Every structure is written in C-alpha cells, then in structure tokens.
PDB file of C-alpha atoms in Angstrom:
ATOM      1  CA  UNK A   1       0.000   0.000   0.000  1.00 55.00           C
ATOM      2  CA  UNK A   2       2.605   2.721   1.105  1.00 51.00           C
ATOM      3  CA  UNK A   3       4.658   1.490  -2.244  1.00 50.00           C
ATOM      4  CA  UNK A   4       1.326   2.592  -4.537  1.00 52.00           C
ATOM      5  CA  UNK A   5       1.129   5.607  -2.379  1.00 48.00           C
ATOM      6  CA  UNK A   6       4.421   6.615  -3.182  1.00 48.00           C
ATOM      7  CA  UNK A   7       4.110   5.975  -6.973  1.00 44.00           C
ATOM      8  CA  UNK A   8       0.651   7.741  -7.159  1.00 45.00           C
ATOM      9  CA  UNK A   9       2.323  10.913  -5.669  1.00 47.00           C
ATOM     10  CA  UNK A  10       5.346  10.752  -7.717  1.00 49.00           C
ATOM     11  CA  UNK A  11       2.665  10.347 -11.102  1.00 54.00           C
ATOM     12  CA  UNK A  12       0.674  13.138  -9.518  1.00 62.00           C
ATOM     13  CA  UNK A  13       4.077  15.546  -9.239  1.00 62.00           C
ATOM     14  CA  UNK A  14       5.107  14.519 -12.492  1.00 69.00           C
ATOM     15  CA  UNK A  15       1.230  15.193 -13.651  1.00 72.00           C
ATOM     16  CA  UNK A  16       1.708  19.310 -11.784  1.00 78.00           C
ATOM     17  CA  UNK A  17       5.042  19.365 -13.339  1.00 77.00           C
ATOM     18  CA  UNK A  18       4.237  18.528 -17.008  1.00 84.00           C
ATOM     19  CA  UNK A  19       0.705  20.731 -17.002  1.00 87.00           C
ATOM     20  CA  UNK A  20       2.736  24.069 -15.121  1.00 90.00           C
ATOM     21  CA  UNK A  21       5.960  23.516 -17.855  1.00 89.00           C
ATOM     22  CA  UNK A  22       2.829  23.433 -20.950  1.00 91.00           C
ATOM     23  CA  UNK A  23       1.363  26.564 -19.452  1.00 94.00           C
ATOM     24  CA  UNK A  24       4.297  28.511 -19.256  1.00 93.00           C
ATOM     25  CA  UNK A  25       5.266  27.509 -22.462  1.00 94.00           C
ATOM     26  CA  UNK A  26       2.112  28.459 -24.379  1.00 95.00           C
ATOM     27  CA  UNK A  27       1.965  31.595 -22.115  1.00 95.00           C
ATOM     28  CA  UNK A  28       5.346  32.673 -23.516  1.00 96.00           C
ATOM     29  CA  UNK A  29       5.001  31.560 -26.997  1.00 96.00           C
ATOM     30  CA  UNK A  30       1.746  33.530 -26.923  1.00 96.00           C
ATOM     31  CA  UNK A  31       3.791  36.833 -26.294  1.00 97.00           C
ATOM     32  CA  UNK A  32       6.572  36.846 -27.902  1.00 97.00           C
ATOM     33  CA  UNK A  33       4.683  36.244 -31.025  1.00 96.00           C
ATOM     34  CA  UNK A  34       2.576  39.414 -30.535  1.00 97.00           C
ATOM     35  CA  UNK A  35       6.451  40.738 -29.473  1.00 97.00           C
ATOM     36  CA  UNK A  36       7.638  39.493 -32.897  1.00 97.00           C
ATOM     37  CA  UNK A  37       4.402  40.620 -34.755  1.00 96.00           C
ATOM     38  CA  UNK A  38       4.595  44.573 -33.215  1.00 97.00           C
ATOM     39  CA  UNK A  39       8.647  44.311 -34.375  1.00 97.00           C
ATOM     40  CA  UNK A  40       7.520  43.050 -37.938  1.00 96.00           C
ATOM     41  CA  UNK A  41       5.021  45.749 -38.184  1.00 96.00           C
ATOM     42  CA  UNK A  42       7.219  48.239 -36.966  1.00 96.00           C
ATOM     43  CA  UNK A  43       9.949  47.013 -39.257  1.00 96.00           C
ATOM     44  CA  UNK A  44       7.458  47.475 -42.196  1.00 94.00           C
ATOM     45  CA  UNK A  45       5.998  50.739 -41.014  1.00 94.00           C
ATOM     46  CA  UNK A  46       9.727  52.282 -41.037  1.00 95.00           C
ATOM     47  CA  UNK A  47      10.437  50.603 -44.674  1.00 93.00           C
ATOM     48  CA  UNK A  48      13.174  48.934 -43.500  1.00 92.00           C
ATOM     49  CA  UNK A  49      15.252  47.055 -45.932  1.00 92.00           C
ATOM     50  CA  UNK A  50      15.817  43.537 -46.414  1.00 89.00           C
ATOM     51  CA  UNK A  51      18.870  42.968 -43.719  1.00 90.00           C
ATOM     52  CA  UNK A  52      21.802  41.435 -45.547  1.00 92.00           C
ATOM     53  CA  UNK A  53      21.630  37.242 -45.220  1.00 91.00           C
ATOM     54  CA  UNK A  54      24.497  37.028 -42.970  1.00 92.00           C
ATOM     55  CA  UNK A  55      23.491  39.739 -40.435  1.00 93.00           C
ATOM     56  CA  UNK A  56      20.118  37.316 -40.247  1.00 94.00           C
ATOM     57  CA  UNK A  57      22.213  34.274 -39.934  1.00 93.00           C
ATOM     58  CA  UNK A  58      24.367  36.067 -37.515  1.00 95.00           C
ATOM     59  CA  UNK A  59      21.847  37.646 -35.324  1.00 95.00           C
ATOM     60  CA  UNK A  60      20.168  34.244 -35.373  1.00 95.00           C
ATOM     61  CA  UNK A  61      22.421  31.848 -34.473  1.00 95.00           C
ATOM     62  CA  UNK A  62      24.385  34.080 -31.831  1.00 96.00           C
ATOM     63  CA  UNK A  63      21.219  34.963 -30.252  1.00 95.00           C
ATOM     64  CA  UNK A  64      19.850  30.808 -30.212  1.00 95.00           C
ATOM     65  CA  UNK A  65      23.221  30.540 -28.598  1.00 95.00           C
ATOM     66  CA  UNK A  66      22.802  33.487 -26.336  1.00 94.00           C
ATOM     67  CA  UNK A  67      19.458  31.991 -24.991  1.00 95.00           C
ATOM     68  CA  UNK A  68      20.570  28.462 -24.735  1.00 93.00           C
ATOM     69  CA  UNK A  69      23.611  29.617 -22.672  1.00 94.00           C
ATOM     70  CA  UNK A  70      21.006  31.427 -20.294  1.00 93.00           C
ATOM     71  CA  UNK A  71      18.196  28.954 -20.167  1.00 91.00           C
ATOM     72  CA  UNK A  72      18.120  28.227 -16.505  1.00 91.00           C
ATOM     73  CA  UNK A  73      18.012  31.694 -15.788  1.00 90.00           C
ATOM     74  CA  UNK A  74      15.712  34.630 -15.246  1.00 90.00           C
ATOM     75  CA  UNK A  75      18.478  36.657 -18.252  1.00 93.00           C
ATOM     76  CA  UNK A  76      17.061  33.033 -20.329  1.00 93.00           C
ATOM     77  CA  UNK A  77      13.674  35.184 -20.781  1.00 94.00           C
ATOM     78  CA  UNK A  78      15.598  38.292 -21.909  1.00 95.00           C
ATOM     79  CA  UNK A  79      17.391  35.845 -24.782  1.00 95.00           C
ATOM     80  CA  UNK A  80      13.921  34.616 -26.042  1.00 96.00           C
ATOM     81  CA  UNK A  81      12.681  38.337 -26.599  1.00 97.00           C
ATOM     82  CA  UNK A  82      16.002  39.332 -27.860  1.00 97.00           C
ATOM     83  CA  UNK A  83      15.886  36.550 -30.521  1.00 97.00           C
ATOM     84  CA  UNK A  84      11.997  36.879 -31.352  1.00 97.00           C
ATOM     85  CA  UNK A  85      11.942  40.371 -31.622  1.00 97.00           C
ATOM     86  CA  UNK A  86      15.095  40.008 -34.378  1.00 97.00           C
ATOM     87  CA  UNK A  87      13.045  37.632 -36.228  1.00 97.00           C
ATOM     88  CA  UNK A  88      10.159  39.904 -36.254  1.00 96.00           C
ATOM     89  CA  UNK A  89      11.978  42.254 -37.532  1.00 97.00           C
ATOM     90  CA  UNK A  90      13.825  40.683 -40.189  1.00 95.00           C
ATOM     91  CA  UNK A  91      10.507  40.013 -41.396  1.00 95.00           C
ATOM     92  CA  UNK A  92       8.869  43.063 -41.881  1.00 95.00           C
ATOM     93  CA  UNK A  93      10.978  43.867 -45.144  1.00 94.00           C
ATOM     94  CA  UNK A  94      10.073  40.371 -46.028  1.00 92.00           C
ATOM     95  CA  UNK A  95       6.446  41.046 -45.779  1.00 94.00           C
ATOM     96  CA  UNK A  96       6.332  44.738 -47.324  1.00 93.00           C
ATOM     97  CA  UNK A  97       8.335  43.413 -50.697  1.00 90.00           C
ATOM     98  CA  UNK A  98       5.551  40.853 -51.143  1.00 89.00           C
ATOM     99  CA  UNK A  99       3.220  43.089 -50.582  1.00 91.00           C
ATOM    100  CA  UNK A 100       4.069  45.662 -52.311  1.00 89.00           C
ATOM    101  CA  UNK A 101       5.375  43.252 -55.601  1.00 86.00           C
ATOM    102  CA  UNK A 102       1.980  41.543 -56.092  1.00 85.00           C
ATOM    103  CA  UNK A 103      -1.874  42.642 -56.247  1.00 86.00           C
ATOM    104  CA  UNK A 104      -2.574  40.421 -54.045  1.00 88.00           C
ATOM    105  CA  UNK A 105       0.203  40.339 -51.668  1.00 86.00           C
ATOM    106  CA  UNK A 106      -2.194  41.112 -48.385  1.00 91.00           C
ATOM    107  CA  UNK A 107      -4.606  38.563 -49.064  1.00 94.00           C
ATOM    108  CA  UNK A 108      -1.704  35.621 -49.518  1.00 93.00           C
ATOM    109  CA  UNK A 109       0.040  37.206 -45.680  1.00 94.00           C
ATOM    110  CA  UNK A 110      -3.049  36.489 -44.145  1.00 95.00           C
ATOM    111  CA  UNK A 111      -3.959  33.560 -45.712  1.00 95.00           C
ATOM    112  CA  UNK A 112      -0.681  32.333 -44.822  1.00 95.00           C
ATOM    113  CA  UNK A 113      -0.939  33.235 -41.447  1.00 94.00           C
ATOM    114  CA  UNK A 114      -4.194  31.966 -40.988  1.00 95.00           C
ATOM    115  CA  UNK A 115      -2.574  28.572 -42.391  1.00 96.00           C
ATOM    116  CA  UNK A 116      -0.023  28.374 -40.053  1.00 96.00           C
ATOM    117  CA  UNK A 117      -2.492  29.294 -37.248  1.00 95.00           C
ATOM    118  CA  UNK A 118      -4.380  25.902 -38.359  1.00 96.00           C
ATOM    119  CA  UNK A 119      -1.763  23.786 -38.744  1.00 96.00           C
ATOM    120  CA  UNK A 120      -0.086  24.488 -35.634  1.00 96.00           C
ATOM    121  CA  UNK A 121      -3.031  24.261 -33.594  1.00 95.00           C
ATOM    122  CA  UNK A 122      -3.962  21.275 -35.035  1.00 96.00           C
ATOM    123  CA  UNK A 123      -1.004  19.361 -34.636  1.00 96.00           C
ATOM    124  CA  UNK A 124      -0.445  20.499 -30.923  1.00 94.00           C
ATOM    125  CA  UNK A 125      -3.982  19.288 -29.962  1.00 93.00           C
ATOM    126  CA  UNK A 126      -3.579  16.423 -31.893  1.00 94.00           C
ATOM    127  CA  UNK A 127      -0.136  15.752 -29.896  1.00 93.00           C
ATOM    128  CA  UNK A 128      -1.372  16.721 -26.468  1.00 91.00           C
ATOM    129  CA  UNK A 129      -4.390  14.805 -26.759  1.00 91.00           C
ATOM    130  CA  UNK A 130      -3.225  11.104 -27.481  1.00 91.00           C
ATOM    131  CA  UNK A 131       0.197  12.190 -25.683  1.00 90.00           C
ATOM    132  CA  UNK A 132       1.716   9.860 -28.468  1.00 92.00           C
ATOM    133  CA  UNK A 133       5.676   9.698 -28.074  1.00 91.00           C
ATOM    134  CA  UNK A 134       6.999  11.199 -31.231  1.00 93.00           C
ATOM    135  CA  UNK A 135      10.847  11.124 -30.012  1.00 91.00           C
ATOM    136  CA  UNK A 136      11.762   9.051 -32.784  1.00 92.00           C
ATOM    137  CA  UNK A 137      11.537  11.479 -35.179  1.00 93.00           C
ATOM    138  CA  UNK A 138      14.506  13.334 -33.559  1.00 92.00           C
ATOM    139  CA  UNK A 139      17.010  11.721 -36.042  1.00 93.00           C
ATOM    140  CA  UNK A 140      15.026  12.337 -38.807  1.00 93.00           C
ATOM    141  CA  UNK A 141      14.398  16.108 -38.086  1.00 95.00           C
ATOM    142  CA  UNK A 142      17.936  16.961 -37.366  1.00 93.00           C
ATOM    143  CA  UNK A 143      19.110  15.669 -40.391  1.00 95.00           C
ATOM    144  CA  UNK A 144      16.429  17.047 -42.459  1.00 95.00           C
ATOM    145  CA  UNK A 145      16.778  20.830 -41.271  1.00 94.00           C
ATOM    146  CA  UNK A 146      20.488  20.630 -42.135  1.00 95.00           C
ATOM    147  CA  UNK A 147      19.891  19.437 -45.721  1.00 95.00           C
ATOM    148  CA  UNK A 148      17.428  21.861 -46.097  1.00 94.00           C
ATOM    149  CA  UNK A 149      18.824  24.828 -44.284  1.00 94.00           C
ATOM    150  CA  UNK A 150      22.566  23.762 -47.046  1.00 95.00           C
ATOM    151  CA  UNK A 151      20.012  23.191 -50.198  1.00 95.00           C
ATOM    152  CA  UNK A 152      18.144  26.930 -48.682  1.00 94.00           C
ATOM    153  CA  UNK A 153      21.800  28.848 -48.794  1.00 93.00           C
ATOM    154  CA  UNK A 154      22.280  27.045 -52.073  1.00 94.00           C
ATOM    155  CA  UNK A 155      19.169  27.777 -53.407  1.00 92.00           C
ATOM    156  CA  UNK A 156      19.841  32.118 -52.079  1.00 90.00           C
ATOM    157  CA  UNK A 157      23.762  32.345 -53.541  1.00 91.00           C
ATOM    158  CA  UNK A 158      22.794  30.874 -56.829  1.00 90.00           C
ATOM    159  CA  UNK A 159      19.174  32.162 -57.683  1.00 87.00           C
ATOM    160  CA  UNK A 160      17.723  28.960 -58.191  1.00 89.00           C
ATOM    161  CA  UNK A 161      13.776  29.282 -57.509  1.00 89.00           C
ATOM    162  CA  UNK A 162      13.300  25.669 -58.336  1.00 91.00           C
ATOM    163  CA  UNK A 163      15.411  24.711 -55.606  1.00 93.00           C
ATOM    164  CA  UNK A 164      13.711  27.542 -53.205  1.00 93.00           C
ATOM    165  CA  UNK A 165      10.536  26.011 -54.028  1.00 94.00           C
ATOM    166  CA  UNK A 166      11.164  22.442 -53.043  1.00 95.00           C
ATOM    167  CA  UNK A 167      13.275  23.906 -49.911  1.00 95.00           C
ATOM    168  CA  UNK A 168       9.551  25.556 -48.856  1.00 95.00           C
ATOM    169  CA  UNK A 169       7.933  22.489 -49.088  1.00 95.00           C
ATOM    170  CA  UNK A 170      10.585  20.569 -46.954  1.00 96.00           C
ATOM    171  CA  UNK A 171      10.582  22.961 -44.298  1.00 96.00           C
ATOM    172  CA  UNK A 172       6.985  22.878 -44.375  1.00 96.00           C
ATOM    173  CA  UNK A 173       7.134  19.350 -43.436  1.00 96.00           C
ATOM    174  CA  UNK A 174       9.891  19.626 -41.157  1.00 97.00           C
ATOM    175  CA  UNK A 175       7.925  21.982 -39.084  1.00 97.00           C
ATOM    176  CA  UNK A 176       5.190  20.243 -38.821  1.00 96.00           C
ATOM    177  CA  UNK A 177       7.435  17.058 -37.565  1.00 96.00           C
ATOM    178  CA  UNK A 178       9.388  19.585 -35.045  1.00 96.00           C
ATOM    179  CA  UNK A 179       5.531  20.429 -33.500  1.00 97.00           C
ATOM    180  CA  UNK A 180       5.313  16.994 -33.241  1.00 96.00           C
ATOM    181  CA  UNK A 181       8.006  16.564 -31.522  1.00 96.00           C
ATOM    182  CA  UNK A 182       8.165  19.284 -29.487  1.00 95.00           C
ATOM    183  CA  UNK A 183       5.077  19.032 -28.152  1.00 95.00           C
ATOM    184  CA  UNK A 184       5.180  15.304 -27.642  1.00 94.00           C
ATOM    185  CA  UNK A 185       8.747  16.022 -25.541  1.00 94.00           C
ATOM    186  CA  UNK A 186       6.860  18.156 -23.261  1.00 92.00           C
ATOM    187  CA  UNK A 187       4.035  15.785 -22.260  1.00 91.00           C
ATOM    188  CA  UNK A 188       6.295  12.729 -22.061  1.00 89.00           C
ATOM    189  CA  UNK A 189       9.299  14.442 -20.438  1.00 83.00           C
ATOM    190  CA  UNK A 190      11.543  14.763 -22.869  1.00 83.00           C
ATOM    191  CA  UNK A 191      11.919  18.210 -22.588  1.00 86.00           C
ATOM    192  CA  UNK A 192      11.527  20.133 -19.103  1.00 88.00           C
ATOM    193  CA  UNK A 193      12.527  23.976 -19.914  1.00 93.00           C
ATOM    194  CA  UNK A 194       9.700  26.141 -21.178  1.00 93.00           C
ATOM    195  CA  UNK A 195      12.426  28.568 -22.144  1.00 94.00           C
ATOM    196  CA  UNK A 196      13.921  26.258 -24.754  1.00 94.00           C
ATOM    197  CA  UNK A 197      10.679  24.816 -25.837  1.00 95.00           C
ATOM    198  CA  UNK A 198       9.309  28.351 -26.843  1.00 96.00           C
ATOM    199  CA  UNK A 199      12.130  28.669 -28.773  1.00 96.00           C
ATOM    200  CA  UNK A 200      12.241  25.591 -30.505  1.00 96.00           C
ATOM    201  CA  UNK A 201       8.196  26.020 -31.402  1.00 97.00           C
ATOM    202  CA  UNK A 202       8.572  29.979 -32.433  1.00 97.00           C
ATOM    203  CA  UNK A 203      11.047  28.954 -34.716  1.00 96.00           C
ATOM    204  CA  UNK A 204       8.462  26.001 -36.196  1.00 97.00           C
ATOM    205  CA  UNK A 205       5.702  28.552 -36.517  1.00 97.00           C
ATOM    206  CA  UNK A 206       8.377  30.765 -38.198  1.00 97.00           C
ATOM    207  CA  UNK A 207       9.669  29.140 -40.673  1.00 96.00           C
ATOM    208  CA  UNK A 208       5.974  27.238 -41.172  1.00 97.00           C
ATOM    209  CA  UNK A 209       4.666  30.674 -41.958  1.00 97.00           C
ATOM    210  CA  UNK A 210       7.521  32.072 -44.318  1.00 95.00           C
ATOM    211  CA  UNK A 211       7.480  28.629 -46.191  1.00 96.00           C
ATOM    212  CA  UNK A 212       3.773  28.479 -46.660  1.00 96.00           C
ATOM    213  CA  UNK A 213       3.854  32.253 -47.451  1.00 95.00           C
ATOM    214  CA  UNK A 214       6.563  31.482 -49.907  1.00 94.00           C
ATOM    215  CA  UNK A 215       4.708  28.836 -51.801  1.00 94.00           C
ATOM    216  CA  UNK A 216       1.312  30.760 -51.939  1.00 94.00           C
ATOM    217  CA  UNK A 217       3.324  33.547 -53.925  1.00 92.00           C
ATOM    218  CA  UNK A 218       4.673  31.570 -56.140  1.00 89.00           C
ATOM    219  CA  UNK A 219       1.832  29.538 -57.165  1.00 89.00           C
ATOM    220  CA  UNK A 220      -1.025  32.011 -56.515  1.00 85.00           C
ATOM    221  CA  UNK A 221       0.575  35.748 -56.759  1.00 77.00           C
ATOM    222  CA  UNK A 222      -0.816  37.800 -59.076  1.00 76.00           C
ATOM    223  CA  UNK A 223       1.301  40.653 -60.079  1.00 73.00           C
TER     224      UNK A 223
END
C-alpha cells in the first residue's frame, strides 16, 4: 500500500510538473509572437530594408546561442525576446516586398498566417491529446533541417527558384514534424525547460509561416 502511495504521488508531481511547464510555455510563446508581430510591423511601417543574409544568420544563431547559454536563468527570458523580436523584424521587409510586388500580396500574408495558425493548432492538440511519443523522429528532423537549411543557402547564392521552391515544401514538413516533436517532448518528459521549448516552437511557426507564405506567392501571386 505505502509502495502505490508513493508511486501515485510521484505520477501526480510529475502530472503538476508537465501541465505548469505546458502553461508557461504556451503563455510565452503567446507573447513573444505578438512581441515578434509589433517588431515586424514596426519594421514594415519604417520601410526597413531587407537585412543582408548574414546579419540574419548572424543575429540568429548568436542569439539561439545566447538563450541556450542562459536557459536556466531569469536573463534566459531576456534571450527569447532578444531573438523573437530580431526575427520579427527581419521580417517586416520580407512582408512589405511581397506586398508591395503583387496585387494580391495582403490577401496571400493572411492567408498564410491563418494557415499556419491551423496547422499548428492542429497538430499540438492532436499531440497533447493522445500524448503519443513522437521522439523518434529526432534523427530524422535533425538531419532534415540541415539538408534543407545547405540546399536553402544554395538555393539564395545561386538564384535557383526551383530549388527555393522544393526547400519551402521541406521545411513545411519539417515543421510540422518539429511540432510533433516538441510538443510530444513536453508531455512525455523529454523536454523540461519552457524557455527552450518556446524557442524551438517559435522557430516552427516561423519558418511554417515564411514557407507556406513562400509557396502561396509563387503559385497564386498575381502581379
């Protein structure tokens, strides 16, 4: 009896411990993508240009570092706003150039968006409702980002849209495998630090949206 006692409060801690690190982590993804929204529309308001690719590499990567480095820490929170509200901004020249190149250009934004909003809600409920264990797919995912993030630089240094195209459509897929997997790390205990788990599932809804956004240009823009 005292044994099942013992395991039933360890399930029920693990139970408090799992729901409190999915609340924060939704709470924080939740802001930081209105954070990175307000930067994007500031970035467009101010017609920024396009920032060169290796300033966005750059900023990126140092600042993934940055937050990594500072993830057990109160400063860890300062390193996910730092690094969100860079995206944003990067993408606000992203977003005006579409815009402002095709008739249509507003319509396809928030049709992407509104995509992205679908998909991602759909395949975190799906995840946190059957609480399937999706950490197999870590092998897979890590490879595939690196092919596509080489074929993606490949595709930028020697204008090939063909190549840009098929690199949307595999990060599409990617992302949607990384939500997967993200999520499904969070409700098995896989992963325990809401810091790091917003980051890994802004970056999914990120590159979900540019990718999507990418594809509905090409196929559907109307210049």
């Amino acid at each position: 009896m005292a044994e099942q006692m013992r395991v039933a409060s360890i399930s029920r801690e693990q139970t408090l411990a799992t729901n409190k690190l999915i609340r924060n982590t939704y709470t924080l993804l939740s802001i930081t993508l209105l954070f990175s929204a307000a930067m994007a529309a500031f970035a467009m308001t101010a017609n920024i240009p396009p920032l060169n690719i290796f300033i966005v590499l750059g900023g990126y990567f140092g600042l993934l570092f940055l937050t990594n480095a500072l993830r057990n820490s109160i400063w860890g929170l300062a390193g996910v706003f730092a690094l969100t509200g860079f995206m944003g901004f990067t993408l606000g020249p992203i977003l005006n150039l579409y815009i402002q190149a095709l008739a249509n250009g507003s319509q396809l934004v928030m049709m992407a968006l509104g995509g992205t909003g679908v998909i991602f809600l759909g395949l975190s409920g799906y995840a946190l409702s059957t609480r399937k264990d999706f950490s197999f797919m870590r092998g897979f995912l890590f490879a595939g980002i690196l092919v596509a993030f080489i074929a993606a630089l490949a595709a930028y240094f020697f204008s090939m849209p063909g190549l840009a195209l098929a690199v949307s459509a595999m990060f599409m897929l990617l992302m949607c495998g990384l939500i997967l997997y993200q999520t499904s790390e969070m409700v098995n205990g896989g992963e325990t630090n809401y810091i790091m788990a917003t980051i890994t599932l802004y970056v999914a809804i990120y590159n979900l949206f540019t990718s999507l956004l990418h594809l509905l240009m090409a196929f559907f823009g109307e210049d």
